[in-house]
Short mmCIF file of C-alpha atoms in Angstrom, two decimals:
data_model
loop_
_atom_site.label_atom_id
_atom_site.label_comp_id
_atom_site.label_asym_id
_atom_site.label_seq_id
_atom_site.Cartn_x
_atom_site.Cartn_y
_atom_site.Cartn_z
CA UNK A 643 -18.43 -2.39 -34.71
CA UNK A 644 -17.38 -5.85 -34.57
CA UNK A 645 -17.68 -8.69 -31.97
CA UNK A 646 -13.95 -8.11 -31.49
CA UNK A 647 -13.80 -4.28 -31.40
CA UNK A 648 -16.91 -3.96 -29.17
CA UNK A 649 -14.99 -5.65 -26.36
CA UNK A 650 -11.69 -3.66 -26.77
CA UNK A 651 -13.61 -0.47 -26.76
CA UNK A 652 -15.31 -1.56 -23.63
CA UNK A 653 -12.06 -2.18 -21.94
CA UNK A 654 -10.59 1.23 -22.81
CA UNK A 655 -13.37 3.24 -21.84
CA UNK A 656 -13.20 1.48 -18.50
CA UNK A 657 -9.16 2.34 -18.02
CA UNK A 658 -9.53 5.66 -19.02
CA UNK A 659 -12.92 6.84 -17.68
CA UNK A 660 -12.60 5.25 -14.38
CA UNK A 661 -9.98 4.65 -11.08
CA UNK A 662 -10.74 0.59 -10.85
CA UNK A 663 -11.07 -0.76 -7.52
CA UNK A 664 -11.12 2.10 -4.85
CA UNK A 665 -11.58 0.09 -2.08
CA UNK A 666 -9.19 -2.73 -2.85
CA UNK A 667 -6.38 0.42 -3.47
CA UNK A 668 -7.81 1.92 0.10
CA UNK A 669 -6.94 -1.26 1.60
CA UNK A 670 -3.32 -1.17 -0.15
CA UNK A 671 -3.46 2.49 1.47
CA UNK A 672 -4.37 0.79 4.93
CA UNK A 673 -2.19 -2.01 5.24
CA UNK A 674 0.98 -0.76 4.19
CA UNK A 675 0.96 2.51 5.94
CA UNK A 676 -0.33 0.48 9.28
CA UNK A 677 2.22 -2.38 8.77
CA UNK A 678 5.24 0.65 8.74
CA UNK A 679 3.43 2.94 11.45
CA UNK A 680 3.60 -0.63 13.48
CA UNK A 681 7.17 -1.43 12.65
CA UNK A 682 8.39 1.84 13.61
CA UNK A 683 6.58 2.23 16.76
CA UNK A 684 7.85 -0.94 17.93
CA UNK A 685 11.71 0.02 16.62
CA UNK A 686 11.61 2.93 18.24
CA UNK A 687 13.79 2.80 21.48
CA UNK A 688 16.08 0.86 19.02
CA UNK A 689 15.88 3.19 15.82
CA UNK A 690 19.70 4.39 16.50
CA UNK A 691 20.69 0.99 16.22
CA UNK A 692 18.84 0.64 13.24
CA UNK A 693 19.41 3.23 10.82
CA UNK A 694 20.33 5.96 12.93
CA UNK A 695 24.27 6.58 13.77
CA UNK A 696 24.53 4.01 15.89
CA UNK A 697 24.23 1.23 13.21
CA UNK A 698 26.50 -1.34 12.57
CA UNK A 699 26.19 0.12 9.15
CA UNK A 700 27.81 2.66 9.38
CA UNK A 701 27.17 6.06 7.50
CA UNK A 702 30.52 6.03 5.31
CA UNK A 703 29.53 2.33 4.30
CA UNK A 704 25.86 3.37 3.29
CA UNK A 705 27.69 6.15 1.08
CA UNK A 706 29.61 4.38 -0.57
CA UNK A 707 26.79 1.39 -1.43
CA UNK A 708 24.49 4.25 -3.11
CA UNK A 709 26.75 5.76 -4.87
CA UNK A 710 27.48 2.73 -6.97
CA UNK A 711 23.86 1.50 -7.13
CA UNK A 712 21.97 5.14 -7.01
CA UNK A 713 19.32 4.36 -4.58
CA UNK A 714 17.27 7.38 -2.53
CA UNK A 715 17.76 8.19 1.36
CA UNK A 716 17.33 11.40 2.54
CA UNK A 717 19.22 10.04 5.58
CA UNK A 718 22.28 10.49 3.11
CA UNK A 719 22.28 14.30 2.75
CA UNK A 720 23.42 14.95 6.45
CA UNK A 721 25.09 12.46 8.92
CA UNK A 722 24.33 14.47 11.92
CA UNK A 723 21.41 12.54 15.13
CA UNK A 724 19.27 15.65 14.46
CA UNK A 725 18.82 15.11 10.87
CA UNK A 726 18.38 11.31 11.35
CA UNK A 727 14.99 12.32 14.28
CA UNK A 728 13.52 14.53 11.67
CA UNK A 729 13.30 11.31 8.99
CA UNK A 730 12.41 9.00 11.22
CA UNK A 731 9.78 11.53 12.58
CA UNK A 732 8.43 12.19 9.04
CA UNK A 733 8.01 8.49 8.12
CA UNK A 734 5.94 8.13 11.36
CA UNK A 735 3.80 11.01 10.85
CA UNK A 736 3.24 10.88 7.14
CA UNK A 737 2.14 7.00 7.69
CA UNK A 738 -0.47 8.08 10.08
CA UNK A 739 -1.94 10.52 7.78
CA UNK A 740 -1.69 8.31 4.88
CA UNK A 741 -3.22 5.66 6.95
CA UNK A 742 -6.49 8.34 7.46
CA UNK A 743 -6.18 9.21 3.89
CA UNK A 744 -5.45 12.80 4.66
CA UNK A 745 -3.99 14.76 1.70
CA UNK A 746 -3.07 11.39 0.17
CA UNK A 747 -1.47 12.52 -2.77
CA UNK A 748 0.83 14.25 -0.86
CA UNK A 749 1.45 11.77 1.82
CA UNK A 750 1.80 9.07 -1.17
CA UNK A 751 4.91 10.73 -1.61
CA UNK A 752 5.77 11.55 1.32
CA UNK A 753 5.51 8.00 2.79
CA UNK A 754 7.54 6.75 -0.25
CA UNK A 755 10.16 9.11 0.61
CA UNK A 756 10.26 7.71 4.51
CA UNK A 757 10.31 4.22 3.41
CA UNK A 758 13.19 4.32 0.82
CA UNK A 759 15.35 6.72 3.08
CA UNK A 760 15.23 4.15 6.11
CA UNK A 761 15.39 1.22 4.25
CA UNK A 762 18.02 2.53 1.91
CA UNK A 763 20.18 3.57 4.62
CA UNK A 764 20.76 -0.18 6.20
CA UNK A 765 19.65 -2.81 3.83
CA UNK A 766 20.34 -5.94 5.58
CA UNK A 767 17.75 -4.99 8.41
CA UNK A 768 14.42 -6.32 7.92
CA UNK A 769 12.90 -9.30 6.37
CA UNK A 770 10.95 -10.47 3.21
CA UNK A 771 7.99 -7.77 4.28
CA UNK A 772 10.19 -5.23 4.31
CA UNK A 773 10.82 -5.60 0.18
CA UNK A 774 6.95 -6.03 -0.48
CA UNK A 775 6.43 -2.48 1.70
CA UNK A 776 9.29 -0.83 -0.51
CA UNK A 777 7.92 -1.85 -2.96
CA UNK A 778 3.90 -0.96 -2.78
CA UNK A 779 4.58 2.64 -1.28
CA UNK A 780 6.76 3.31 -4.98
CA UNK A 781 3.25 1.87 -6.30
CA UNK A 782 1.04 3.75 -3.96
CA UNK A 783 2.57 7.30 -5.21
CA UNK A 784 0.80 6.74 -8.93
CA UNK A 785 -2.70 5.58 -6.97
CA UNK A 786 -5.67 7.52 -6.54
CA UNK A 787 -5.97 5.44 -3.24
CA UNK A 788 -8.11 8.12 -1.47
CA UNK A 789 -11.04 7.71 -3.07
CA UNK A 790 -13.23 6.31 0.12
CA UNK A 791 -12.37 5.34 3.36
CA UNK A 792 -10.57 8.63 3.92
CA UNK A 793 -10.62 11.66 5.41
CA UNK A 794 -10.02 13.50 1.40
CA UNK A 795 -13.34 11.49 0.91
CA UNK A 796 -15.47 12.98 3.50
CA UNK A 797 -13.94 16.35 2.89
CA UNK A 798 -14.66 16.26 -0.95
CA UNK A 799 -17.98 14.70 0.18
CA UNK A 800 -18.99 17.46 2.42
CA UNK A 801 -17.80 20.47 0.44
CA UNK A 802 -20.38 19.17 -2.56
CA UNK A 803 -22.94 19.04 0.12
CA UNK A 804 -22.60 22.51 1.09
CA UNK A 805 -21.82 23.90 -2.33
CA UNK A 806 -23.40 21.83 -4.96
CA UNK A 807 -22.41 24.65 -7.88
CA UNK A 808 -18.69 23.83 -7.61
CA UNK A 809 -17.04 21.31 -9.51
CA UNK A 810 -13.82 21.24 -7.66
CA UNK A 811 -14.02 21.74 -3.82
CA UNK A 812 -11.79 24.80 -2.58
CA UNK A 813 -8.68 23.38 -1.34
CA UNK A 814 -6.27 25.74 0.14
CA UNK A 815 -4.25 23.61 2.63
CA UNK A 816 -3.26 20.82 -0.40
CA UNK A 817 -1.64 23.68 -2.55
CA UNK A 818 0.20 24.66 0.34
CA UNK A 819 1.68 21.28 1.22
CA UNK A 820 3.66 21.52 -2.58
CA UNK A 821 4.79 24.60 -2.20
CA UNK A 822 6.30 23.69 0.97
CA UNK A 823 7.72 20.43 -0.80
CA UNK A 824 8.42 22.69 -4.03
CA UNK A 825 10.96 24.84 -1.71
CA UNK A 826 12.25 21.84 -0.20
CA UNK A 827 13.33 19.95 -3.20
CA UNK A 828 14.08 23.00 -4.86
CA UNK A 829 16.72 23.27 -1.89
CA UNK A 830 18.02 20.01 -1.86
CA UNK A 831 18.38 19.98 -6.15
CA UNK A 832 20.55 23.73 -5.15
CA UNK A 833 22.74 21.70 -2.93
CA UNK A 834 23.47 18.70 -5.68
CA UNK A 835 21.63 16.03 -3.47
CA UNK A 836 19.70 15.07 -5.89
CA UNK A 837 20.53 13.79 -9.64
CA UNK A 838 20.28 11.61 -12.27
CA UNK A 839 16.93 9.64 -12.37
CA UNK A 840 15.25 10.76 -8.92
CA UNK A 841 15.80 14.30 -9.51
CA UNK A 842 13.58 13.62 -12.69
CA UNK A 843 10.89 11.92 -10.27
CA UNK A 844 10.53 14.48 -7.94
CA UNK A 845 10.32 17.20 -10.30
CA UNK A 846 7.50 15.65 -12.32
CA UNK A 847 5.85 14.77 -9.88
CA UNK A 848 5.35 18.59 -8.45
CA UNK A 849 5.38 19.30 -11.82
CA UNK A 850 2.63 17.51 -12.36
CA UNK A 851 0.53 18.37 -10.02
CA UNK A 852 1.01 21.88 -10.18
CA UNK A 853 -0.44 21.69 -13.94
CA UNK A 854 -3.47 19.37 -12.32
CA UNK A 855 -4.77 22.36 -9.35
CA UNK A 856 -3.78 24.82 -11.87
CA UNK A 857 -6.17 23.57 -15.15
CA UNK A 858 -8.88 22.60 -12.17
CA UNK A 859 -9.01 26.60 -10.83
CA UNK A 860 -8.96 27.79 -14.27
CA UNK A 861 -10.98 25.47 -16.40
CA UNK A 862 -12.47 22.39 -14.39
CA UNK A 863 -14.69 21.78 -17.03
CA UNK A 864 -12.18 21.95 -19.68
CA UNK A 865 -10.76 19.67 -22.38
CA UNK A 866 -7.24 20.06 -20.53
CA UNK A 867 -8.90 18.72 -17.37
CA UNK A 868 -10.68 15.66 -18.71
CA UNK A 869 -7.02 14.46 -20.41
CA UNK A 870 -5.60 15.27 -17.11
CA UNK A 871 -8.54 12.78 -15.48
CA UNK A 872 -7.63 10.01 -18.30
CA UNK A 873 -4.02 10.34 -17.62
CA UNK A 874 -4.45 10.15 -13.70
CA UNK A 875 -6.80 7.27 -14.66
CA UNK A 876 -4.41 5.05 -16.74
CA UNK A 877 -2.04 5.90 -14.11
CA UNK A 878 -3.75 4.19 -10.74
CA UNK A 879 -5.20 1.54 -13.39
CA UNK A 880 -1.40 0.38 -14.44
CA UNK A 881 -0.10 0.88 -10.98
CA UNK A 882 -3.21 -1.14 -9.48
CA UNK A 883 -2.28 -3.66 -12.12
CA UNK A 884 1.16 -3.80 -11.22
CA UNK A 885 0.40 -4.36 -7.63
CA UNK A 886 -1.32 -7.52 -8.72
CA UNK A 887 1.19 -9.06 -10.62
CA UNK A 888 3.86 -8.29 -8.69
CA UNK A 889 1.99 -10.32 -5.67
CA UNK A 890 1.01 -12.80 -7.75
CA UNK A 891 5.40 -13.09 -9.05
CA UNK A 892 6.07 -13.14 -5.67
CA UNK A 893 4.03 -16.21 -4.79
CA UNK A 894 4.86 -17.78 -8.32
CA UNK A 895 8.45 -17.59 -7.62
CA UNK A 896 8.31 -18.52 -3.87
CA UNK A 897 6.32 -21.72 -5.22
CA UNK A 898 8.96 -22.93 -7.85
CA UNK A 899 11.84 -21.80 -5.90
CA UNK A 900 10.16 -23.93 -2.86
CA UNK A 901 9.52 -26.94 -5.67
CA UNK A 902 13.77 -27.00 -6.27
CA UNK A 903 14.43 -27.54 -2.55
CA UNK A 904 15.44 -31.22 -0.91
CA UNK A 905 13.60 -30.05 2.35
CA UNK A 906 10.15 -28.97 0.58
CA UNK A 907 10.54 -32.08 -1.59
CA UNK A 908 10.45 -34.86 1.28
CA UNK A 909 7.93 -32.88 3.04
CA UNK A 910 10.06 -31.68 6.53
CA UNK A 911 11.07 -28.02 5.50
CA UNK A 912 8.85 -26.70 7.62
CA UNK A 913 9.84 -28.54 10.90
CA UNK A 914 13.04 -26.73 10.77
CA UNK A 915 11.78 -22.64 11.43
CA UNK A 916 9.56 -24.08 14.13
CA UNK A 917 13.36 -25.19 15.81
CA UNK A 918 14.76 -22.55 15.31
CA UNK A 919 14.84 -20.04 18.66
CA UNK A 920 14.90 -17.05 16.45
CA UNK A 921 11.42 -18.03 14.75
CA UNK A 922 10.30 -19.77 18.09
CA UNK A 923 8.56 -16.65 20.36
CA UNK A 924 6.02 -19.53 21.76
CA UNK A 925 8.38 -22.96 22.27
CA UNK A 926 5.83 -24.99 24.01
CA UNK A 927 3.60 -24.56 20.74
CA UNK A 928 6.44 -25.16 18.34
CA UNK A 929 7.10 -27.95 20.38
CA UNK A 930 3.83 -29.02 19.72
CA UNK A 931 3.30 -28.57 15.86
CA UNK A 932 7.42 -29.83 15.01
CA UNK A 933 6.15 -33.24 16.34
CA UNK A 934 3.00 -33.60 14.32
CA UNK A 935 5.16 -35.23 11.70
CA UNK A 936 2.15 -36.03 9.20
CA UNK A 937 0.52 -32.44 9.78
CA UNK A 938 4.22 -31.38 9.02
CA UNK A 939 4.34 -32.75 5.58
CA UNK A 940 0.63 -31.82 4.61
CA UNK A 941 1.54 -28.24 5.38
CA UNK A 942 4.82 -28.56 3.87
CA UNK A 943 3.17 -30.06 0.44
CA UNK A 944 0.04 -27.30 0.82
CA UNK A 945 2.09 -24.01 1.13
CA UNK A 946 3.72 -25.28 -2.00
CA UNK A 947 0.58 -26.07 -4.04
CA UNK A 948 -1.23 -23.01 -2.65
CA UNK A 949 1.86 -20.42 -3.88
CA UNK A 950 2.27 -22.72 -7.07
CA UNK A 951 -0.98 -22.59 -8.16
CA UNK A 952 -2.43 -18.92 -6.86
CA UNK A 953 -1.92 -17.09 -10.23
CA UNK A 954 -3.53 -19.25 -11.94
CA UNK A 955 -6.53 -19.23 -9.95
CA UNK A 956 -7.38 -15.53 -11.10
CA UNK A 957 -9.51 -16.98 -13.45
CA UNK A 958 -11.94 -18.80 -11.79
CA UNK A 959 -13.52 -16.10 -8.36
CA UNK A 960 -14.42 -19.42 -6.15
CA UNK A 961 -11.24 -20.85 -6.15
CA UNK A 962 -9.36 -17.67 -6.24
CA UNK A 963 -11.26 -16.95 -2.81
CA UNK A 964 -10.96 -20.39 -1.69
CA UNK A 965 -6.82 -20.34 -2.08
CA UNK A 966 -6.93 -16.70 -0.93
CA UNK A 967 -8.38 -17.00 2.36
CA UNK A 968 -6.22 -20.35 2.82
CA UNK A 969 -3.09 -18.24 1.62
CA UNK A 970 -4.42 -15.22 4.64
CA UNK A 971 -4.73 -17.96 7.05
CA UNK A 972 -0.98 -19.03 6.38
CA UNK A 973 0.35 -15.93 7.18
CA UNK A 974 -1.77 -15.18 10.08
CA UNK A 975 -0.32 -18.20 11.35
CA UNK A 976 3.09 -17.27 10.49
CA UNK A 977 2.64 -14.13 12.49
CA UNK A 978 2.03 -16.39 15.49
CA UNK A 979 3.70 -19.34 15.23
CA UNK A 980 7.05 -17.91 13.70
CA UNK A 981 6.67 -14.42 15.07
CA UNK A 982 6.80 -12.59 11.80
CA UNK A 983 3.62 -10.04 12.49
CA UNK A 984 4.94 -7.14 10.16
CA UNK A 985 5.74 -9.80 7.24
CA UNK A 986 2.53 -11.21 7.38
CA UNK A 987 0.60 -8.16 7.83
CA UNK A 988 2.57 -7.01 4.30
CA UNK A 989 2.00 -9.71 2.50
CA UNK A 990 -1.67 -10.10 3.56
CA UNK A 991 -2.22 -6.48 2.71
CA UNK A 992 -0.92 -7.66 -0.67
CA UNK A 993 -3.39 -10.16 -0.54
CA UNK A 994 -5.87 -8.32 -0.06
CA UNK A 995 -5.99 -6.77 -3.57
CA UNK A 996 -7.63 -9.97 -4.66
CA UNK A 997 -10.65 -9.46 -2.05
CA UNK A 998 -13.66 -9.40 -3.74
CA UNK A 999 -15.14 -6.16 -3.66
CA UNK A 1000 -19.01 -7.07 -2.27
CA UNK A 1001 -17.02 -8.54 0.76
CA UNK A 1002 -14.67 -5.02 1.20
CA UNK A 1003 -18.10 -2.88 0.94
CA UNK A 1004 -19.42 -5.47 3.47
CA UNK A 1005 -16.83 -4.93 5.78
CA UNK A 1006 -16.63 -0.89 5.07
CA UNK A 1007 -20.42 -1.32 6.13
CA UNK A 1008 -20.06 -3.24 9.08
CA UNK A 1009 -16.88 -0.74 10.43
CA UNK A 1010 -18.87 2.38 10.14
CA UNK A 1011 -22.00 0.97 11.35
CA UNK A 1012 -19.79 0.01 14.83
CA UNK A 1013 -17.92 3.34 14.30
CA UNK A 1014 -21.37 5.00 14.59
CA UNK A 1015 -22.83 2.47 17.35
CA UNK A 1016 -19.89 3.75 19.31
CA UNK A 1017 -19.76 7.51 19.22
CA UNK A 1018 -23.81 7.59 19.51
CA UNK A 1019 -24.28 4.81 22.04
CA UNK A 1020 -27.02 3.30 19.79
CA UNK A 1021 -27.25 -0.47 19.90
CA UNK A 1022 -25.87 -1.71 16.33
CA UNK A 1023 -28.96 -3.28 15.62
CA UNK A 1024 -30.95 -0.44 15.64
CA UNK A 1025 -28.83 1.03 12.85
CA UNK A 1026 -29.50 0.76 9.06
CA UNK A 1027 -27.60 -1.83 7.66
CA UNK A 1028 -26.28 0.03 4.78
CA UNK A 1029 -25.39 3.28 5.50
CA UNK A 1030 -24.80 6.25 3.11
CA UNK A 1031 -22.28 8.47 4.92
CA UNK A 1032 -19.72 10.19 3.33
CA UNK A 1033 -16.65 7.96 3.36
CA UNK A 1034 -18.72 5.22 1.51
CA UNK A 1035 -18.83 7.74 -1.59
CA UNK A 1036 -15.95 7.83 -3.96
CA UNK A 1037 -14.92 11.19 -4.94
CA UNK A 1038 -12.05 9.44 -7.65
CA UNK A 1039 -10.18 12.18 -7.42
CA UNK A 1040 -12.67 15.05 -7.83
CA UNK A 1041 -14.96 12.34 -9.36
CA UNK A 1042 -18.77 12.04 -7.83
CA UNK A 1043 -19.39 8.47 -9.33
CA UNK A 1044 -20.43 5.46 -7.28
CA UNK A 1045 -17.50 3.54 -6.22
CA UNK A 1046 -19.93 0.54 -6.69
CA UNK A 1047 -19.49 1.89 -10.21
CA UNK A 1048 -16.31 2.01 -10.08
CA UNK A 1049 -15.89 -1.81 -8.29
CA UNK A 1050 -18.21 -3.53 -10.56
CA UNK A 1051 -15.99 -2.98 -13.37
CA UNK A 1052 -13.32 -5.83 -13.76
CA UNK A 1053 -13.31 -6.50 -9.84
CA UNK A 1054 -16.19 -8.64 -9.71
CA UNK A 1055 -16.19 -10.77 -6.52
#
């Protein structure tokens, strides 16, 4: 073998025998599904107003808008308040469960399904998070983003504890969740709701993953099984590789489009958000920072730079972290200072895909040792410093490999 083929063959054996980066994907899981949970909690005495019936947008308007551009809302298949609760009650629930990592290919989906059908149904409501959310839960759905720090870890975990002979732990309650969503879309396609493109979706999907639980019972040592782990593994390897582009477009594009602008050229774009009342929830602060006119331009010139340069950065770990935690900072401030918490917490959940993975086991480390601290009322440092309970395994996806394994390959810190 070659110099040249050695490294190729390398590479493909790592996409296909391996999901890359399970803890930077549980983080995706994390974020996103907190950031929405958040959002909607906080919307909720003013959901109606929203997206509900109540809506400025009205239903008949939001018909007619995707039916010429074909986007999905199940808030379109019935006008009626009851109908609108049940969504809005689904999109809650499933981002709680997808936030524990419960069933997480099913709640991929379902949390999808939540986030399109609200956002779909009034698209001028929201802000620039709100397009990076709609955007990752798509991703999420082709993730295996439950391999640790969930509850599908420590239940995978714990069944090969108590029943080392089996291969596949005995799920009953995850085969019942798609036939439940088999006899709901099989509904909705019998009414005509569906067509076209996402009618293709949603059928291969359960599609799918009915051929996945069915080659695991019958052979899950088979050939059949190992393509279906290679497939599912080029899968959450593309879609975690699309994550990471599409953050680093978004700052790319941010950055140039910023370059183009008068205001970001003479160094005072920034002084005009912090006098604005809508982005003002602290005045005296703004105050304070708008008349700074030196610390105005350096941040003016330095959120350019930082966005501008970013992507290229990938290359080089110490100035990746460097610009990453700088580019974290921004936004935490921006959550403060501007009161934007649910853009910020999207786009540094975006972020975070570029943590190095050392620092995400660090963290995992410290929350469970604190997690454990708590429920036993043991001083923390009394407790081992690296601890080897179940959620700090990765399953993969039926997998029992090391997610160190798993993290040392191409997500070095």
């Amino acid at each position: 073998m070659s110099r040249f083929e050695r490294p190729l063959a390398q590479g493909l054996a790592k996409a296909t025998g391996f999901a890359l980066g399970p803890y930077q994907t549980a983080v995706i899981r994390i974020g996103f599904a907190a950031t929405w949970l958040l959002f909607l909690l906080r919307e909720f005495p003013h959901r109606h107003e929203l997206y509900g019936p109540d809506g400025p947008w009205s239903w008949d308007m939001a018909q007619q808008l995707i039916a010429n551009n074909g986007a999905f809302t199940a808030l379109m298949w019935s006008d009626g308040q009851l109908w609108f609760e049940v969504v809005y009650l689904l999109a809650m629930v499933s981002s709680v469960l997808l936030l524990l990592g419960w069933r997480t290919r099913v709640m991929s989906v379902l949390f999808m399904v939540g986030v399109l059908s609200l956002q779909n149904r009034s698209i001028f409501i929201g802000d620039g998070g709100d397009n990076v959310i709609h955007l990752m839960a798509t991703y999420l759905v082709f993730t295996r983003c439950g391999q640790v720090w969930s509850l599908d870890a420590r239940r995978a975990a714990r069944a090969r504890a108590e029943s080392p002979e089996l291969t596949v732990p005995v799920d009953r309650v995850g085969p019942a969740l798609w036939w439940v969503l088999g006899l709901v879309l099989s509904g909705v396609t019998f009414l005509g709701e569906l067509s076209g493109g996402w009618l293709l979706f949603f059928w291969g999907l359960l599609l799918v993953h009915g051929l996945w639980w069915a080659v695991g019972q019958r052979a899950p040592q088979g050939q059949f099984r190992k393509l279906f782990d290679v497939v599912a593994n080029l899968a959450h390897n593309a879609a975690l590789l699309v994550i990471m582009v599409e953050a680093c477009l978004i700052y790319a594009t941010a950055g140039w489009y910023k370059i183009q602008g008068s205001r970001w050229q003479d160094g005072t774009a920034v002084y005009y958000p912090l006098n604005l009342d809508y982005f003002s929830p602290w005045p005296a602060l703004s105050d304070v920072l708008s008349s700074n006119g030196v610390m105005l331009m350096l941040v003016t010139y330095g959120t350019v730079a930082v966005q501008v340069a970013f992507p290229f950065t990938l290359f080089n770990r110490r100035v990746k972290n460097v610009l990453l935690t700088a580019m974290i900072f921004e936004h935490a401030v921006i959550a403060v200072v501007l009161g934007l918490p649910f853009f910020s917490l999207a786009m540094i959940t975006a972020d975070a895909v570029f943590l190095p993975t050392t620092f995400l086991r660090r963290v995992g480390g410290w929350a469970t040792r604190a997690r454990v601290g708590l429920a036993s009322r043991v001083p923390l440092d009394r407790l081992p410093r690296r601890s080897a309970l179940p959620e700090q395994r990765a399953v993969g996806g039926e997998r029992d490999e090391e997610p160190t394994e798993h993290a040392r390959v191409g997500f070095t810190p």
